[in-house]
PDB file of C-alpha atoms in Angstrom:
ATOM      1  CA  MET A1287      -3.787  83.160-171.096  1.00  0.00           C
ATOM      2  CA  SER A1288      -4.833  86.271-169.550  1.00  0.00           C
ATOM      3  CA  LEU A1289      -5.549  87.049-166.128  1.00  0.00           C
ATOM      4  CA  THR A1290      -9.243  86.854-166.611  1.00  0.00           C
ATOM      5  CA  LEU A1291      -9.378  83.616-164.267  1.00  0.00           C
ATOM      6  CA  GLU A1292      -8.523  85.776-161.275  1.00  0.00           C
ATOM      7  CA  ALA A1293     -11.348  88.399-162.657  1.00  0.00           C
ATOM      8  CA  ASP A1294     -13.939  85.851-162.799  1.00  0.00           C
ATOM      9  CA  CYS A1295     -13.167  84.576-159.441  1.00  0.00           C
ATOM     10  CA  PHE A1296     -13.509  87.874-157.889  1.00  0.00           C
ATOM     11  CA  ALA A1297     -16.811  88.344-159.812  1.00  0.00           C
ATOM     12  CA  LYS A1298     -18.095  84.709-158.792  1.00  0.00           C
ATOM     13  CA  HIS A1299     -17.191  86.051-154.915  1.00  0.00           C
ATOM     14  CA  ILE A1300     -18.601  89.336-155.178  1.00  0.00           C
ATOM     15  CA  LYS A1301     -22.187  87.654-156.346  1.00  0.00           C
ATOM     16  CA  GLN A1302     -22.027  84.951-153.966  1.00  0.00           C
ATOM     17  CA  SER A1303     -20.973  87.463-151.175  1.00  0.00           C
ATOM     18  CA  GLY A1304     -24.113  89.362-151.867  1.00  0.00           C
ATOM     19  CA  VAL A1305     -21.804  92.750-151.569  1.00  0.00           C
ATOM     20  CA  ASN A1306     -24.676  95.679-151.765  1.00  0.00           C
ATOM     21  CA  VAL A1307     -22.269  98.070-153.447  1.00  0.00           C
ATOM     22  CA  LEU A1308     -25.067 100.918-153.079  1.00  0.00           C
ATOM     23  CA  LYS A1309     -24.899 100.444-149.421  1.00  0.00           C
ATOM     24  CA  ALA A1310     -21.232 101.087-149.207  1.00  0.00           C
ATOM     25  CA  ILE A1311     -21.930 104.315-151.545  1.00  0.00           C
ATOM     26  CA  ASN A1312     -24.333 105.439-149.359  1.00  0.00           C
ATOM     27  CA  TYR A1313     -22.178 104.951-146.303  1.00  0.00           C
ATOM     28  CA  ARG A1314     -19.504 106.868-147.935  1.00  0.00           C
ATOM     29  CA  TYR A1315     -21.686 109.817-149.001  1.00  0.00           C
ATOM     30  CA  MET A1316     -22.790 109.841-145.464  1.00  0.00           C
ATOM     31  CA  SER A1317     -19.595 109.666-143.945  1.00  0.00           C
ATOM     32  CA  GLU A1318     -18.079 112.268-146.038  1.00  0.00           C
ATOM     33  CA  ASN A1319     -21.080 114.842-145.690  1.00  0.00           C
ATOM     34  CA  GLN A1320     -21.790 114.898-141.633  1.00  0.00           C
ATOM     35  CA  GLU A1321     -19.560 115.241-138.841  1.00  0.00           C
ATOM     36  CA  PRO A1322     -17.448 112.503-138.251  1.00  0.00           C
ATOM     37  CA  SER A1323     -19.110 110.637-135.719  1.00  0.00           C
ATOM     38  CA  ASN A1324     -17.769 107.461-137.043  1.00  0.00           C
ATOM     39  CA  THR A1325     -13.865 108.599-136.398  1.00  0.00           C
ATOM     40  CA  ALA A1326     -11.774 105.626-134.811  1.00  0.00           C
ATOM     41  CA  GLU A1327     -11.804 107.370-131.620  1.00  0.00           C
ATOM     42  CA  ASN A1328     -15.403 108.111-131.328  1.00  0.00           C
ATOM     43  CA  GLN A1329     -16.089 104.504-131.904  1.00  0.00           C
ATOM     44  CA  GLU A1330     -13.623 102.960-130.006  1.00  0.00           C
ATOM     45  CA  THR A1331     -14.838 104.953-127.259  1.00  0.00           C
ATOM     46  CA  GLU A1332     -18.187 103.682-127.776  1.00  0.00           C
ATOM     47  CA  ASN A1333     -16.969  99.960-126.932  1.00  0.00           C
ATOM     48  CA  THR A1334     -14.251  99.588-124.197  1.00  0.00           C
ATOM     49  CA  ARG A1335     -12.642 102.304-122.425  1.00  0.00           C
ATOM     50  CA  GLN A1336      -9.883 101.850-120.331  1.00  0.00           C
ATOM     51  CA  SER A1337      -8.189 103.637-117.441  1.00  0.00           C
ATOM     52  CA  TYR A1338      -4.502 103.705-117.845  1.00  0.00           C
ATOM     53  CA  THR A1339      -2.159 105.251-115.175  1.00  0.00           C
ATOM     54  CA  GLU A1340      -0.097 108.087-116.642  1.00  0.00           C
ATOM     55  CA  ARG A1341       2.948 105.710-116.564  1.00  0.00           C
ATOM     56  CA  GLU A1342       0.928 102.939-118.430  1.00  0.00           C
ATOM     57  CA  LYS A1343      -0.061 105.809-121.075  1.00  0.00           C
ATOM     58  CA  VAL A1344       3.675 106.695-121.768  1.00  0.00           C
ATOM     59  CA  GLU A1345       4.464 102.878-121.917  1.00  0.00           C
ATOM     60  CA  ILE A1346       1.883 102.199-124.351  1.00  0.00           C
ATOM     61  CA  PHE A1347       2.794 105.457-126.339  1.00  0.00           C
ATOM     62  CA  ASP A1348       6.471 104.720-126.281  1.00  0.00           C
ATOM     63  CA  HIS A1349       6.405 100.997-127.017  1.00  0.00           C
ATOM     64  CA  GLU A1350       3.316 100.367-129.357  1.00  0.00           C
ATOM     65  CA  PHE A1351       2.871 103.679-131.059  1.00  0.00           C
ATOM     66  CA  LEU A1352       5.812 105.105-131.783  1.00  0.00           C
ATOM     67  CA  PRO A1353       7.646 102.089-133.099  1.00  0.00           C
ATOM     68  CA  GLN A1354       5.050 102.553-136.111  1.00  0.00           C
ATOM     69  CA  ILE A1355       6.411 105.963-137.241  1.00  0.00           C
ATOM     70  CA  ASP A1356       8.283 104.917-140.260  1.00  0.00           C
ATOM     71  CA  SER A1357       4.964 103.182-141.279  1.00  0.00           C
ATOM     72  CA  MET A1358       2.857 106.052-140.586  1.00  0.00           C
ATOM     73  CA  TYR A1359       4.947 108.354-142.003  1.00  0.00           C
ATOM     74  CA  ASN A1360       5.098 106.113-145.096  1.00  0.00           C
ATOM     75  CA  PHE A1361       1.220 105.758-145.466  1.00  0.00           C
ATOM     76  CA  ALA A1362       1.110 109.730-144.769  1.00  0.00           C
ATOM     77  CA  TYR A1363       3.442 110.417-147.606  1.00  0.00           C
ATOM     78  CA  ARG A1364       1.888 108.456-150.159  1.00  0.00           C
ATOM     79  CA  LEU A1365      -1.577 110.152-149.339  1.00  0.00           C
ATOM     80  CA  THR A1366      -0.315 113.670-149.438  1.00  0.00           C
ATOM     81  CA  TYR A1367       2.834 113.394-151.797  1.00  0.00           C
ATOM     82  CA  ASP A1368       4.126 116.352-149.501  1.00  0.00           C
ATOM     83  CA  GLU A1369       6.835 115.865-146.645  1.00  0.00           C
ATOM     84  CA  ASP A1370       5.871 118.752-144.623  1.00  0.00           C
ATOM     85  CA  ASP A1371       1.725 117.507-144.813  1.00  0.00           C
ATOM     86  CA  ALA A1372       3.104 114.029-144.272  1.00  0.00           C
ATOM     87  CA  LYS A1373       4.763 114.914-141.167  1.00  0.00           C
ATOM     88  CA  ASP A1374       1.910 117.289-139.646  1.00  0.00           C
ATOM     89  CA  LEU A1375      -0.520 114.336-140.650  1.00  0.00           C
ATOM     90  CA  VAL A1376       1.372 111.759-138.334  1.00  0.00           C
ATOM     91  CA  GLN A1377       2.240 114.064-135.869  1.00  0.00           C
ATOM     92  CA  GLU A1378      -1.719 115.039-135.576  1.00  0.00           C
ATOM     93  CA  THR A1379      -2.506 111.273-135.550  1.00  0.00           C
ATOM     94  CA  TYR A1380      -0.152 110.734-132.582  1.00  0.00           C
ATOM     95  CA  LEU A1381      -1.715 113.555-130.828  1.00  0.00           C
ATOM     96  CA  LYS A1382      -5.018 112.035-131.341  1.00  0.00           C
ATOM     97  CA  ALA A1383      -3.897 108.741-130.430  1.00  0.00           C
ATOM     98  CA  PHE A1384      -2.448 110.235-127.048  1.00  0.00           C
ATOM     99  CA  ARG A1385      -5.449 111.830-126.355  1.00  0.00           C
ATOM    100  CA  PHE A1386      -7.623 109.020-127.191  1.00  0.00           C
ATOM    101  CA  ILE A1387      -5.165 106.756-125.515  1.00  0.00           C
ATOM    102  CA  ASP A1388      -7.957 105.328-122.967  1.00  0.00           C
ATOM    103  CA  SER A1389      -9.839 104.032-126.138  1.00  0.00           C
ATOM    104  CA  PHE A1390      -7.090 101.624-127.132  1.00  0.00           C
ATOM    105  CA  GLN A1391      -7.249  98.232-125.666  1.00  0.00           C
ATOM    106  CA  ARG A1392      -3.661  96.803-125.021  1.00  0.00           C
ATOM    107  CA  GLY A1393      -2.601  93.879-126.980  1.00  0.00           C
ATOM    108  CA  THR A1394      -4.869  94.853-129.974  1.00  0.00           C
ATOM    109  CA  ASN A1395      -3.423  95.904-132.936  1.00  0.00           C
ATOM    110  CA  ALA A1396      -1.811  99.084-132.468  1.00  0.00           C
ATOM    111  CA  LYS A1397      -0.654  99.607-136.287  1.00  0.00           C
ATOM    112  CA  ALA A1398      -4.171  99.005-137.385  1.00  0.00           C
ATOM    113  CA  TRP A1399      -5.510 101.093-134.884  1.00  0.00           C
ATOM    114  CA  LEU A1400      -2.808 104.199-135.172  1.00  0.00           C
ATOM    115  CA  PHE A1401      -3.531 103.804-139.548  1.00  0.00           C
ATOM    116  CA  ARG A1402      -7.255 103.887-138.982  1.00  0.00           C
ATOM    117  CA  ILE A1403      -6.715 107.436-137.021  1.00  0.00           C
ATOM    118  CA  LEU A1404      -4.289 108.715-139.761  1.00  0.00           C
ATOM    119  CA  LYS A1405      -7.117 107.309-142.461  1.00  0.00           C
ATOM    120  CA  ASN A1406      -9.719 109.606-140.833  1.00  0.00           C
ATOM    121  CA  SER A1407      -7.365 112.505-140.183  1.00  0.00           C
ATOM    122  CA  PHE A1408      -6.535 112.520-143.711  1.00  0.00           C
ATOM    123  CA  ILE A1409     -10.228 112.249-144.995  1.00  0.00           C
ATOM    124  CA  ASN A1410     -11.575 114.900-142.413  1.00  0.00           C
ATOM    125  CA  ASP A1411      -8.846 117.403-142.569  1.00  0.00           C
ATOM    126  CA  PHE A1412      -6.303 117.294-145.215  1.00  0.00           C
ATOM    127  CA  ARG A1413      -7.913 116.153-148.231  1.00  0.00           C
ATOM    128  CA  LYS A1414     -10.734 118.951-147.533  1.00  0.00           C
ATOM    129  CA  LYS A1415      -7.628 121.237-147.876  1.00  0.00           C
ATOM    130  CA  SER A1416      -5.841 119.852-150.833  1.00  0.00           C
ATOM    131  CA  LYS A1417      -7.010 120.643-154.474  1.00  0.00           C
ATOM    132  CA  GLU A1418      -6.787 116.650-155.016  1.00  0.00           C
ATOM    133  CA  PRO A1419     -10.275 115.770-156.732  1.00  0.00           C
ATOM    134  CA  SER A1420      -9.580 112.303-156.491  1.00  0.00           C
ATOM    135  CA  LYS A1421     -12.437 110.402-154.985  1.00  0.00           C
ATOM    136  CA  VAL A1422     -13.744 107.406-156.648  1.00  0.00           C
ATOM    137  CA  ASP A1423     -16.532 107.426-158.985  1.00  0.00           C
ATOM    138  CA  TYR A1424     -18.466 104.578-157.076  1.00  0.00           C
ATOM    139  CA  GLN A1425     -21.348 104.637-159.385  1.00  0.00           C
ATOM    140  CA  GLU A1426     -18.807 103.489-162.305  1.00  0.00           C
ATOM    141  CA  VAL A1427     -17.502 101.073-159.661  1.00  0.00           C
ATOM    142  CA  GLU A1428     -21.014  99.604-159.271  1.00  0.00           C
ATOM    143  CA  THR A1429     -21.907  99.298-162.729  1.00  0.00           C
ATOM    144  CA  TYR A1430     -18.543  97.584-163.447  1.00  0.00           C
ATOM    145  CA  TYR A1431     -19.355  94.751-160.863  1.00  0.00           C
ATOM    146  CA  ASN A1432     -22.840  94.469-161.929  1.00  0.00           C
ATOM    147  CA  SER A1433     -21.964  93.889-165.261  1.00  0.00           C
ATOM    148  CA  GLU A1434     -21.772  90.492-166.630  1.00  0.00           C
ATOM    149  CA  ASP A1435     -18.609  90.648-168.685  1.00  0.00           C
ATOM    150  CA  VAL A1436     -16.652  91.982-165.678  1.00  0.00           C
ATOM    151  CA  ASP A1437     -14.156  89.007-166.445  1.00  0.00           C
ATOM    152  CA  ALA A1438     -13.785  89.972-170.087  1.00  0.00           C
ATOM    153  CA  SER A1439     -13.066  93.682-169.473  1.00  0.00           C
ATOM    154  CA  ILE A1440     -11.381  93.973-166.188  1.00  0.00           C
ATOM    155  CA  THR A1441      -8.106  92.500-166.873  1.00  0.00           C
ATOM    156  CA  THR A1442      -4.902  94.134-167.925  1.00  0.00           C
ATOM    157  CA  ASP A1443      -2.100  91.547-168.788  1.00  0.00           C
ATOM    158  CA  LEU A1444       1.324  93.064-168.095  1.00  0.00           C
ATOM    159  CA  ARG A1445       4.930  91.474-168.578  1.00  0.00           C
ATOM    160  CA  VAL A1446       6.646  91.213-164.959  1.00  0.00           C
ATOM    161  CA  ASP A1447       9.974  92.070-166.230  1.00  0.00           C
ATOM    162  CA  ALA A1448       8.476  95.151-167.671  1.00  0.00           C
ATOM    163  CA  VAL A1449       8.072  96.044-164.218  1.00  0.00           C
ATOM    164  CA  GLN A1450      11.222  94.813-163.131  1.00  0.00           C
ATOM    165  CA  ASP A1451      12.946  97.377-165.506  1.00  0.00           C
ATOM    166  CA  MET A1452      11.110 100.357-164.472  1.00  0.00           C
ATOM    167  CA  ILE A1453      12.474 102.359-161.753  1.00  0.00           C
ATOM    168  CA  GLY A1454      10.923 103.033-158.460  1.00  0.00           C
ATOM    169  CA  ASP A1455       9.955 106.347-159.696  1.00  0.00           C
ATOM    170  CA  GLU A1456       7.880 105.295-162.397  1.00  0.00           C
ATOM    171  CA  VAL A1457       5.992 102.705-160.250  1.00  0.00           C
ATOM    172  CA  SER A1458       5.613 105.252-157.603  1.00  0.00           C
ATOM    173  CA  ASN A1459       3.951 107.611-159.987  1.00  0.00           C
ATOM    174  CA  ALA A1460       1.691 105.169-161.624  1.00  0.00           C
ATOM    175  CA  LEU A1461       0.506 104.418-158.249  1.00  0.00           C
ATOM    176  CA  ASN A1462       0.168 108.027-157.143  1.00  0.00           C
ATOM    177  CA  SER A1463      -2.036 108.930-160.114  1.00  0.00           C
ATOM    178  CA  LEU A1464      -4.687 106.247-158.836  1.00  0.00           C
ATOM    179  CA  ALA A1465      -7.520 107.902-157.018  1.00  0.00           C
ATOM    180  CA  VAL A1466      -6.666 108.188-153.290  1.00  0.00           C
ATOM    181  CA  ASP A1467      -9.430 105.340-152.522  1.00  0.00           C
ATOM    182  CA  PHE A1468      -7.630 102.467-154.754  1.00  0.00           C
ATOM    183  CA  ARG A1469      -4.279 103.899-153.757  1.00  0.00           C
ATOM    184  CA  THR A1470      -4.585 103.401-150.332  1.00  0.00           C
ATOM    185  CA  VAL A1471      -6.021  99.402-150.319  1.00  0.00           C
ATOM    186  CA  ILE A1472      -2.546  98.723-152.514  1.00  0.00           C
ATOM    187  CA  ILE A1473      -0.423 100.367-149.760  1.00  0.00           C
ATOM    188  CA  LEU A1474      -2.389  98.596-146.902  1.00  0.00           C
ATOM    189  CA  CYS A1475      -2.212  95.377-148.428  1.00  0.00           C
ATOM    190  CA  ASP A1476       0.765  95.262-150.511  1.00  0.00           C
ATOM    191  CA  LEU A1477       3.326  97.593-148.622  1.00  0.00           C
ATOM    192  CA  GLU A1478       2.017  97.220-145.318  1.00  0.00           C
ATOM    193  CA  GLY A1479       0.770  93.739-145.242  1.00  0.00           C
ATOM    194  CA  PHE A1480      -2.828  94.142-143.745  1.00  0.00           C
ATOM    195  CA  THR A1481      -5.368  91.481-143.625  1.00  0.00           C
ATOM    196  CA  TYR A1482      -8.662  92.055-145.336  1.00  0.00           C
ATOM    197  CA  GLU A1483     -10.514  92.246-142.133  1.00  0.00           C
ATOM    198  CA  GLU A1484      -8.022  94.928-140.754  1.00  0.00           C
ATOM    199  CA  MET A1485      -8.405  96.742-144.377  1.00  0.00           C
ATOM    200  CA  ALA A1486     -12.071  96.611-143.399  1.00  0.00           C
ATOM    201  CA  LYS A1487     -11.873  98.181-140.099  1.00  0.00           C
ATOM    202  CA  ILE A1488      -9.269 100.802-140.998  1.00  0.00           C
ATOM    203  CA  LEU A1489     -11.506 101.974-144.081  1.00  0.00           C
ATOM    204  CA  ASP A1490     -14.717 101.464-142.547  1.00  0.00           C
ATOM    205  CA  ILE A1491     -15.866  99.342-145.365  1.00  0.00           C
ATOM    206  CA  PRO A1492     -16.818  95.590-145.752  1.00  0.00           C
ATOM    207  CA  ILE A1493     -14.581  92.744-146.570  1.00  0.00           C
ATOM    208  CA  GLY A1494     -16.330  92.139-149.873  1.00  0.00           C
ATOM    209  CA  THR A1495     -15.590  95.980-150.947  1.00  0.00           C
ATOM    210  CA  VAL A1496     -11.837  95.380-149.698  1.00  0.00           C
ATOM    211  CA  ARG A1497     -11.578  92.815-152.076  1.00  0.00           C
ATOM    212  CA  SER A1498     -13.305  94.033-154.941  1.00  0.00           C
ATOM    213  CA  ARG A1499     -11.480  97.444-154.701  1.00  0.00           C
ATOM    214  CA  LEU A1500      -8.178  95.895-154.491  1.00  0.00           C
ATOM    215  CA  HIS A1501      -8.869  94.147-157.684  1.00  0.00           C
ATOM    216  CA  ARG A1502      -9.833  97.348-159.094  1.00  0.00           C
ATOM    217  CA  ALA A1503      -7.229  99.323-158.009  1.00  0.00           C
ATOM    218  CA  ARG A1504      -4.687  96.365-159.335  1.00  0.00           C
ATOM    219  CA  ASN A1505      -5.810  96.768-162.621  1.00  0.00           C
ATOM    220  CA  LEU A1506      -5.937 100.173-162.849  1.00  0.00           C
ATOM    221  CA  LEU A1507      -2.297 100.547-161.809  1.00  0.00           C
ATOM    222  CA  LYS A1508      -1.261  97.527-164.537  1.00  0.00           C
ATOM    223  CA  GLU A1509      -3.039  99.808-166.796  1.00  0.00           C
ATOM    224  CA  LYS A1510      -1.217 102.663-165.959  1.00  0.00           C
ATOM    225  CA  LEU A1511       1.906 100.694-165.877  1.00  0.00           C
ATOM    226  CA  LYS A1512       1.362  98.944-169.248  1.00  0.00           C
ATOM    227  CA  SER A1513       1.207 102.085-171.206  1.00  0.00           C
ATOM    228  CA  TYR A1514       4.888 102.827-169.527  1.00  0.00           C
ATOM    229  CA  ALA A1515       5.844  99.352-170.551  1.00  0.00           C
ATOM    230  CA  ASP A1516       4.396  99.974-173.903  1.00  0.00           C
ATOM    231  CA  SER A1517       6.531 103.066-174.517  1.00  0.00           C
ATOM    232  CA  MET A1518       9.564 101.159-173.539  1.00  0.00           C
ATOM    233  CA  GLY A1519       9.207  98.661-176.145  1.00  0.00           C
ATOM    234  CA  TYR A1520       7.553  95.975-174.301  1.00  0.00           C
ATOM    235  CA  SER A1521       4.922  94.092-175.737  1.00  0.00           C
ATOM    236  CA  ASP A1522       2.471  91.082-174.602  1.00  0.00           C
TER     237      ASP A1522
ATOM    238  CA  MET B 505      -2.700  60.350-160.250  1.00  0.00           C
ATOM    239  CA  GLU B 506      -5.434  60.870-162.979  1.00  0.00           C
ATOM    240  CA  GLN B 507      -5.631  64.280-164.466  1.00  0.00           C
ATOM    241  CA  LEU B 508      -8.448  66.320-162.797  1.00  0.00           C
ATOM    242  CA  THR B 509     -10.840  68.342-165.074  1.00  0.00           C
ATOM    243  CA  LYS B 510     -12.398  71.537-164.479  1.00  0.00           C
ATOM    244  CA  GLU B 511     -15.806  69.998-163.591  1.00  0.00           C
ATOM    245  CA  SER B 512     -14.048  68.633-160.417  1.00  0.00           C
ATOM    246  CA  PRO B 513     -15.064  70.199-156.982  1.00  0.00           C
ATOM    247  CA  HIS B 514     -11.166  70.979-156.454  1.00  0.00           C
ATOM    248  CA  TYR B 515     -11.317  73.051-159.651  1.00  0.00           C
ATOM    249  CA  LYS B 516     -13.780  75.572-158.241  1.00  0.00           C
ATOM    250  CA  ARG B 517     -12.816  75.568-154.746  1.00  0.00           C
ATOM    251  CA  CYS B 518      -9.199  76.327-156.175  1.00  0.00           C
ATOM    252  CA  MET B 519     -10.556  79.059-158.115  1.00  0.00           C
ATOM    253  CA  ASP B 520     -12.345  80.584-154.850  1.00  0.00           C
ATOM    254  CA  LEU B 521      -8.997  80.629-153.369  1.00  0.00           C
ATOM    255  CA  LEU B 522      -6.821  82.068-155.817  1.00  0.00           C
ATOM    256  CA  PRO B 523      -7.280  85.804-155.174  1.00  0.00           C
ATOM    257  CA  SER B 524      -6.843  85.082-151.481  1.00  0.00           C
ATOM    258  CA  LEU B 525      -3.736  83.142-152.283  1.00  0.00           C
ATOM    259  CA  ILE B 526      -2.370  86.346-154.525  1.00  0.00           C
ATOM    260  CA  ASP B 527      -3.041  88.598-151.814  1.00  0.00           C
ATOM    261  CA  ASN B 528      -1.244  86.457-149.425  1.00  0.00           C
ATOM    262  CA  GLN B 529      -4.465  86.212-146.919  1.00  0.00           C
ATOM    263  CA  ALA B 530      -5.243  82.410-147.094  1.00  0.00           C
ATOM    264  CA  SER B 531      -4.541  80.290-144.518  1.00  0.00           C
ATOM    265  CA  SER B 532      -1.575  77.554-144.465  1.00  0.00           C
ATOM    266  CA  GLU B 533      -4.373  74.823-145.155  1.00  0.00           C
ATOM    267  CA  ASP B 534      -5.432  76.643-148.025  1.00  0.00           C
ATOM    268  CA  VAL B 535      -2.154  77.318-149.618  1.00  0.00           C
ATOM    269  CA  THR B 536      -1.314  73.772-149.019  1.00  0.00           C
ATOM    270  CA  TYR B 537      -4.809  72.389-150.648  1.00  0.00           C
ATOM    271  CA  PHE B 538      -4.162  74.873-153.577  1.00  0.00           C
ATOM    272  CA  HIS B 539      -0.745  74.046-154.554  1.00  0.00           C
ATOM    273  CA  THR B 540      -1.830  70.230-153.957  1.00  0.00           C
ATOM    274  CA  TYR B 541      -4.586  70.407-156.971  1.00  0.00           C
ATOM    275  CA  VAL B 542      -3.511  73.553-158.854  1.00  0.00           C
ATOM    276  CA  VAL B 543      -1.317  71.096-160.769  1.00  0.00           C
ATOM    277  CA  ASN B 544      -3.997  69.432-162.884  1.00  0.00           C
ATOM    278  CA  TRP B 545      -4.827  72.904-164.495  1.00  0.00           C
ATOM    279  CA  PRO B 546      -1.389  74.771-165.529  1.00  0.00           C
ATOM    280  CA  GLU B 547      -3.226  77.980-166.920  1.00  0.00           C
ATOM    281  CA  VAL B 548      -4.591  78.637-163.298  1.00  0.00           C
ATOM    282  CA  LEU B 549      -1.256  78.129-161.909  1.00  0.00           C
ATOM    283  CA  ASP B 550       0.110  80.282-164.559  1.00  0.00           C
ATOM    284  CA  CYS B 551      -2.245  83.222-163.361  1.00  0.00           C
ATOM    285  CA  TYR B 552      -1.500  82.811-159.747  1.00  0.00           C
ATOM    286  CA  GLN B 553       2.520  82.796-160.743  1.00  0.00           C
ATOM    287  CA  LYS B 554       2.133  85.958-162.938  1.00  0.00           C
ATOM    288  CA  GLU B 555       0.178  87.797-160.283  1.00  0.00           C
ATOM    289  CA  THR B 556       2.176  86.990-157.262  1.00  0.00           C
ATOM    290  CA  ALA B 557       5.440  88.208-159.480  1.00  0.00           C
ATOM    291  CA  PHE B 558       3.557  91.360-160.059  1.00  0.00           C
ATOM    292  CA  ARG B 559       2.735  91.808-156.450  1.00  0.00           C
ATOM    293  CA  GLU B 560       6.403  91.328-155.605  1.00  0.00           C
ATOM    294  CA  ALA B 561       8.015  93.895-158.287  1.00  0.00           C
ATOM    295  CA  ILE B 562       5.643  96.326-157.043  1.00  0.00           C
ATOM    296  CA  ARG B 563       6.833  95.680-153.580  1.00  0.00           C
ATOM    297  CA  ASN B 564      10.529  95.664-154.524  1.00  0.00           C
ATOM    298  CA  LYS B 565       9.924  99.078-156.426  1.00  0.00           C
ATOM    299  CA  LEU B 566       7.854 100.939-153.819  1.00  0.00           C
ATOM    300  CA  VAL B 567      10.530 101.015-151.074  1.00  0.00           C
ATOM    301  CA  MET B 568       9.599 102.292-147.471  1.00  0.00           C
ATOM    302  CA  LEU B 569       9.968 105.575-146.736  1.00  0.00           C
ATOM    303  CA  PRO B 570      11.408 106.057-143.570  1.00  0.00           C
ATOM    304  CA  ALA B 571       9.978 108.940-141.016  1.00  0.00           C
ATOM    305  CA  PRO B 572      12.430 111.907-140.845  1.00  0.00           C
ATOM    306  CA  GLU B 573      14.925 111.608-137.874  1.00  0.00           C
ATOM    307  CA  ASP B 574      13.179 114.923-136.110  1.00  0.00           C
ATOM    308  CA  LEU B 575       9.642 113.650-136.528  1.00  0.00           C
ATOM    309  CA  MET B 576       9.560 111.686-133.438  1.00  0.00           C
ATOM    310  CA  GLU B 577      11.082 114.430-131.631  1.00  0.00           C
ATOM    311  CA  HIS B 578       8.626 116.757-132.372  1.00  0.00           C
ATOM    312  CA  ILE B 579       5.756 114.143-131.570  1.00  0.00           C
ATOM    313  CA  LYS B 580       7.790 113.683-128.173  1.00  0.00           C
ATOM    314  CA  GLN B 581       7.648 117.496-127.342  1.00  0.00           C
ATOM    315  CA  SER B 582       4.033 117.932-128.476  1.00  0.00           C
ATOM    316  CA  ILE B 583       2.760 115.176-126.241  1.00  0.00           C
ATOM    317  CA  ALA B 584       4.972 116.303-123.447  1.00  0.00           C
ATOM    318  CA  SER B 585       3.274 119.541-123.691  1.00  0.00           C
ATOM    319  CA  VAL B 586      -0.531 118.080-123.675  1.00  0.00           C
TER     320      VAL B 586
END
């Protein structure tokens, strides 16, 4: 028994939901090659804009934004792998959040709102500076999900006890070796517990793409971990 | 209760729910439904258990990194000067 059942289910879901991968690719291309007109702050501003008093702004900032600092730093660190860059990214995110605080609607999901700003800041500023050539090959993903034998080829079985015997660094290294887009969905879903819908908003992608990217990311992670498990003497 | 085959509509529904369950995104009704019927297909249950165990193992290994102690202070100072 392998995990092909899940893959089969995803393949069916993708076909049923009619996810147009090309649209996602085009959207991604546009968002990376134009000025960031779709940043969280701009898009939110177009919707409903509040008019908070200075006191209310401080209250929101202190009680809704700052409590997210550990999650924000954790996300930033796993995107940048560098403590100083992570600190700068979090600080920049909070400054933007304060500047655009009137775009935030009280009582809504502050964590998702902040994560979205952080993710956009990373894409627009930090990733341009870094040398990391880790963009996802969407052509490859598209080909993959359009292929008929998706269920037969995508899955990688991995013994859980092999993972349990690994140290955290080995799992972290495997995660870090994934392209940033794949790494991000695992962090958002498995570590931060965001829903598909929240992830779709944070990442500006359709829910179907969230699901397929998550599935692909998990299998890539398993492949990385499996290589390590094999070297430790585990076998299926 | 009679064993259901894979031709049963419940099988398709369970398979559709599987990814959401594994990702902890399913509603409590869907979770209940899944566990009510999945006993008919041990291989599906096995897949579900393996995958959830994998997620749990990964989650346990990837510890949360707390923000440095001085970061919040820096942020507050930056905001105060805006």
